[in-house]
Amino acid sequence: MLKVQDLHTYYGQVCALENMSFYVKEREAVSVIGANGAGKSTLLKSIMGEVRPKSGKITLSDKVITNSRTFRLVHHGMTLVPEGRQVFPYLSVWDNLLLGGYTLSHKERLKMAEEVSEPFPILRERKNQMAGLLSGGEQQMLAIARAMMVSPKLLLLDEPSMGLSPRLVYEVYEKIAELHQRGTTILLVDQNAEMAIDFCDRGYVLMAGRLVGEGTKQELKETEIVQKSYLG
Ligand code: ATP
């Protein structure tokens, strides 16, 4: 579904991603793990058209999307749950959801808000409250549901566990797994290697802008670099 070939991304003279090649198949759950500053966000931003790669090729369902505008990628069926959630704190929970469906008609948006909130009862219970009053975990649920408003074929998630207590991290990952079971293809990046590896079918290890490991869930767990650097 997604293929990234020889991707290089720079910030000025600084190389943030070097020679990245990887793929995500339809219906797969793929994780990229890496420490602070490894380039995880840059990777998702490069795919999502928020940062311009210097070179390389990205295809989504066999269509070349390198350097496509973000809104076009949403139309092509790919959405991103950004790092830090980025909900609109002074808008209601429901209005945040509706904003995620900006490409839809009003009637479709209302229908989709009902649909995407179904796995997240808390969003229905608190639909009229300001989103900023939700807990971190609830805001993460809202950000995920908002990204689901356009029924993406491929959902990208940037650090879904960031700033959450271990219990909430578990709950958020359970919800992501539920969306995956319902048929959404997932690519996520996270520092929380344990959760990200447990969740995925396959994964990659990113270090200082380079992929240094890859494999199935089991293979990753047995990789020396993962054991030494991430799983203690
Ligand atoms: P974190 O988990 O801390 O968000 P990350 O793995 O997502 O880290 P990135 O945010 O992609 O890492 O950053 C990769 C590298 O690029 C880092 O060295 C970072 O300082 C640098 N970088 C990121 N954004 C910019 C920017 N806008 N301008 C210059 N350098 C940047």
mmCIF file of N, CA and C and ligand atoms in Angstrom, residues 9-12 14-17 34-45 51 83 158-159 162 189-191 206 208-209, ligand 1:
data_model
loop_
_atom_site.group_PDB
_atom_site.id
_atom_site.type_symbol
_atom_site.label_atom_id
_atom_site.label_comp_id
_atom_site.label_asym_id
_atom_site.label_seq_id
_atom_site.Cartn_x
_atom_site.Cartn_y
_atom_site.Cartn_z
ATOM 1 N N THR A 9 15.769 13.343 3.754
ATOM 2 C CA THR A 9 15.146 14.614 4.150
ATOM 3 C C THR A 9 16.142 15.427 4.962
ATOM 4 N N TYR A 10 16.242 16.700 4.610
ATOM 5 C CA TYR A 10 17.173 17.607 5.300
ATOM 6 C C TYR A 10 16.414 18.767 5.913
ATOM 7 N N TYR A 11 16.934 19.283 7.036
ATOM 8 C CA TYR A 11 16.531 20.596 7.532
ATOM 9 C C TYR A 11 17.753 21.484 7.302
ATOM 10 N N GLY A 12 17.726 22.314 6.295
ATOM 11 C CA GLY A 12 18.910 23.083 5.937
ATOM 12 C C GLY A 12 20.025 22.115 5.564
ATOM 13 N N VAL A 14 21.272 19.990 7.725
ATOM 14 C CA VAL A 14 21.216 18.831 8.628
ATOM 15 C C VAL A 14 20.398 17.704 8.003
ATOM 16 N N CYS A 15 21.028 16.547 7.915
ATOM 17 C CA CYS A 15 20.335 15.390 7.337
ATOM 18 C C CYS A 15 19.512 14.699 8.439
ATOM 19 N N ALA A 16 18.193 14.700 8.299
ATOM 20 C CA ALA A 16 17.327 14.084 9.326
ATOM 21 C C ALA A 16 16.952 12.649 8.945
ATOM 22 N N LEU A 17 16.869 12.369 7.656
ATOM 23 C CA LEU A 17 16.583 11.000 7.190
ATOM 24 C C LEU A 17 17.510 10.673 6.043
ATOM 25 N N GLY A 34 12.167 4.238 17.697
ATOM 26 C CA GLY A 34 13.393 5.035 17.676
ATOM 27 C C GLY A 34 13.378 6.006 18.835
ATOM 28 N N ALA A 35 14.558 6.406 19.256
ATOM 29 C CA ALA A 35 14.681 7.294 20.419
ATOM 30 C C ALA A 35 14.335 8.731 20.025
ATOM 31 N N ASN A 36 14.396 9.613 21.010
ATOM 32 C CA ASN A 36 14.237 11.055 20.778
ATOM 33 C C ASN A 36 15.158 11.529 19.683
ATOM 34 N N GLY A 37 14.603 12.232 18.705
ATOM 35 C CA GLY A 37 15.451 12.839 17.671
ATOM 36 C C GLY A 37 15.921 11.873 16.605
ATOM 37 N N ALA A 38 15.432 10.641 16.618
ATOM 38 C CA ALA A 38 15.879 9.649 15.622
ATOM 39 C C ALA A 38 15.377 9.998 14.221
ATOM 40 N N GLY A 39 14.284 10.758 14.165
ATOM 41 C CA GLY A 39 13.731 11.128 12.852
ATOM 42 C C GLY A 39 12.325 10.589 12.612
ATOM 43 N N LYS A 40 11.684 10.116 13.656
ATOM 44 C CA LYS A 40 10.360 9.476 13.505
ATOM 45 C C LYS A 40 9.312 10.467 12.961
ATOM 46 N N SER A 41 9.243 11.632 13.603
ATOM 47 C CA SER A 41 8.249 12.616 13.141
ATOM 48 C C SER A 41 8.577 13.088 11.735
ATOM 49 N N THR A 42 9.857 13.280 11.481
ATOM 50 C CA THR A 42 10.267 13.732 10.142
ATOM 51 C C THR A 42 9.836 12.718 9.089
ATOM 52 N N LEU A 43 9.927 11.458 9.433
ATOM 53 C CA LEU A 43 9.525 10.412 8.500
ATOM 54 C C LEU A 43 8.041 10.561 8.160
ATOM 55 N N LEU A 44 7.200 10.675 9.182
ATOM 56 C CA LEU A 44 5.757 10.788 8.916
ATOM 57 C C LEU A 44 5.440 12.101 8.204
ATOM 58 N N LYS A 45 6.130 13.168 8.603
ATOM 59 C CA LYS A 45 5.881 14.463 7.947
ATOM 60 C C LYS A 45 6.315 14.424 6.475
ATOM 61 N N VAL A 51 6.765 18.039 5.220
ATOM 62 C CA VAL A 51 8.180 18.369 5.045
ATOM 63 C C VAL A 51 8.564 17.837 3.659
ATOM 64 N N GLU A 83 1.881 14.150 16.518
ATOM 65 C CA GLU A 83 2.514 14.083 17.836
ATOM 66 C C GLU A 83 1.869 15.141 18.748
ATOM 67 N N ASP A 158 1.746 9.379 15.146
ATOM 68 C CA ASP A 158 3.033 9.857 15.641
ATOM 69 C C ASP A 158 3.026 9.824 17.164
ATOM 70 N N GLU A 159 3.808 8.932 17.744
ATOM 71 C CA GLU A 159 3.965 8.813 19.207
ATOM 72 C C GLU A 159 2.640 8.767 19.970
ATOM 73 N N MET A 162 2.821 9.206 23.818
ATOM 74 C CA MET A 162 3.549 10.333 24.416
ATOM 75 C C MET A 162 2.791 10.989 25.583
ATOM 76 N N VAL A 189 4.769 5.427 14.635
ATOM 77 C CA VAL A 189 6.127 5.600 15.158
ATOM 78 C C VAL A 189 5.999 5.870 16.648
ATOM 79 N N ASP A 190 6.902 5.302 17.424
ATOM 80 C CA ASP A 190 6.806 5.506 18.873
ATOM 81 C C ASP A 190 8.150 5.235 19.529
ATOM 82 N N GLN A 191 8.405 5.966 20.611
ATOM 83 C CA GLN A 191 9.588 5.688 21.444
ATOM 84 C C GLN A 191 9.331 4.493 22.342
ATOM 85 N N LEU A 206 14.684 2.796 13.848
ATOM 86 C CA LEU A 206 15.265 4.016 13.283
ATOM 87 C C LEU A 206 16.255 4.597 14.281
ATOM 88 N N ALA A 208 19.223 7.744 14.464
ATOM 89 C CA ALA A 208 19.914 8.876 13.837
ATOM 90 C C ALA A 208 19.628 8.976 12.337
ATOM 91 N N GLY A 209 18.348 8.870 11.996
ATOM 92 C CA GLY A 209 17.940 9.087 10.614
ATOM 93 C C GLY A 209 18.135 7.919 9.663
HETATM 94 P P1 ATP B 1 10.979 13.071 19.077
HETATM 95 O O1 ATP B 1 10.557 11.764 19.562
HETATM 96 O O2 ATP B 1 11.774 13.861 20.054
HETATM 97 O O3 ATP B 1 9.881 13.893 18.425
HETATM 98 P P2 ATP B 1 11.810 12.199 16.463
HETATM 99 O O4 ATP B 1 12.368 10.838 16.362
HETATM 100 O O5 ATP B 1 10.404 12.393 16.043
HETATM 101 O O6 ATP B 1 12.035 12.774 17.912
HETATM 102 P P3 ATP B 1 12.389 14.337 14.639
HETATM 103 O O7 ATP B 1 11.499 15.314 15.338
HETATM 104 O O8 ATP B 1 11.966 13.793 13.348
HETATM 105 O O9 ATP B 1 12.760 13.134 15.620
HETATM 106 O O10 ATP B 1 13.808 15.050 14.471
HETATM 107 C C1 ATP B 1 14.901 14.425 13.774
HETATM 108 C C2 ATP B 1 16.079 15.395 13.742
HETATM 109 O O11 ATP B 1 15.751 16.545 12.969
HETATM 110 C C3 ATP B 1 16.479 15.920 15.111
HETATM 111 O O12 ATP B 1 17.862 16.057 15.147
HETATM 112 C C4 ATP B 1 15.810 17.269 15.197
HETATM 113 O O13 ATP B 1 16.506 18.162 16.041
HETATM 114 C C5 ATP B 1 15.851 17.725 13.747
HETATM 115 N N1 ATP B 1 14.721 18.594 13.411
HETATM 116 C C6 ATP B 1 13.417 18.288 13.533
HETATM 117 N N2 ATP B 1 12.630 19.298 13.112
HETATM 118 C C7 ATP B 1 13.484 20.283 12.703
HETATM 119 C C8 ATP B 1 13.316 21.580 12.165
HETATM 120 N N3 ATP B 1 12.097 22.066 11.921
HETATM 121 N N4 ATP B 1 14.425 22.290 11.873
HETATM 122 C C9 ATP B 1 15.656 21.792 12.089
HETATM 123 N N5 ATP B 1 15.896 20.563 12.602
HETATM 124 C C10 ATP B 1 14.842 19.830 12.900
#
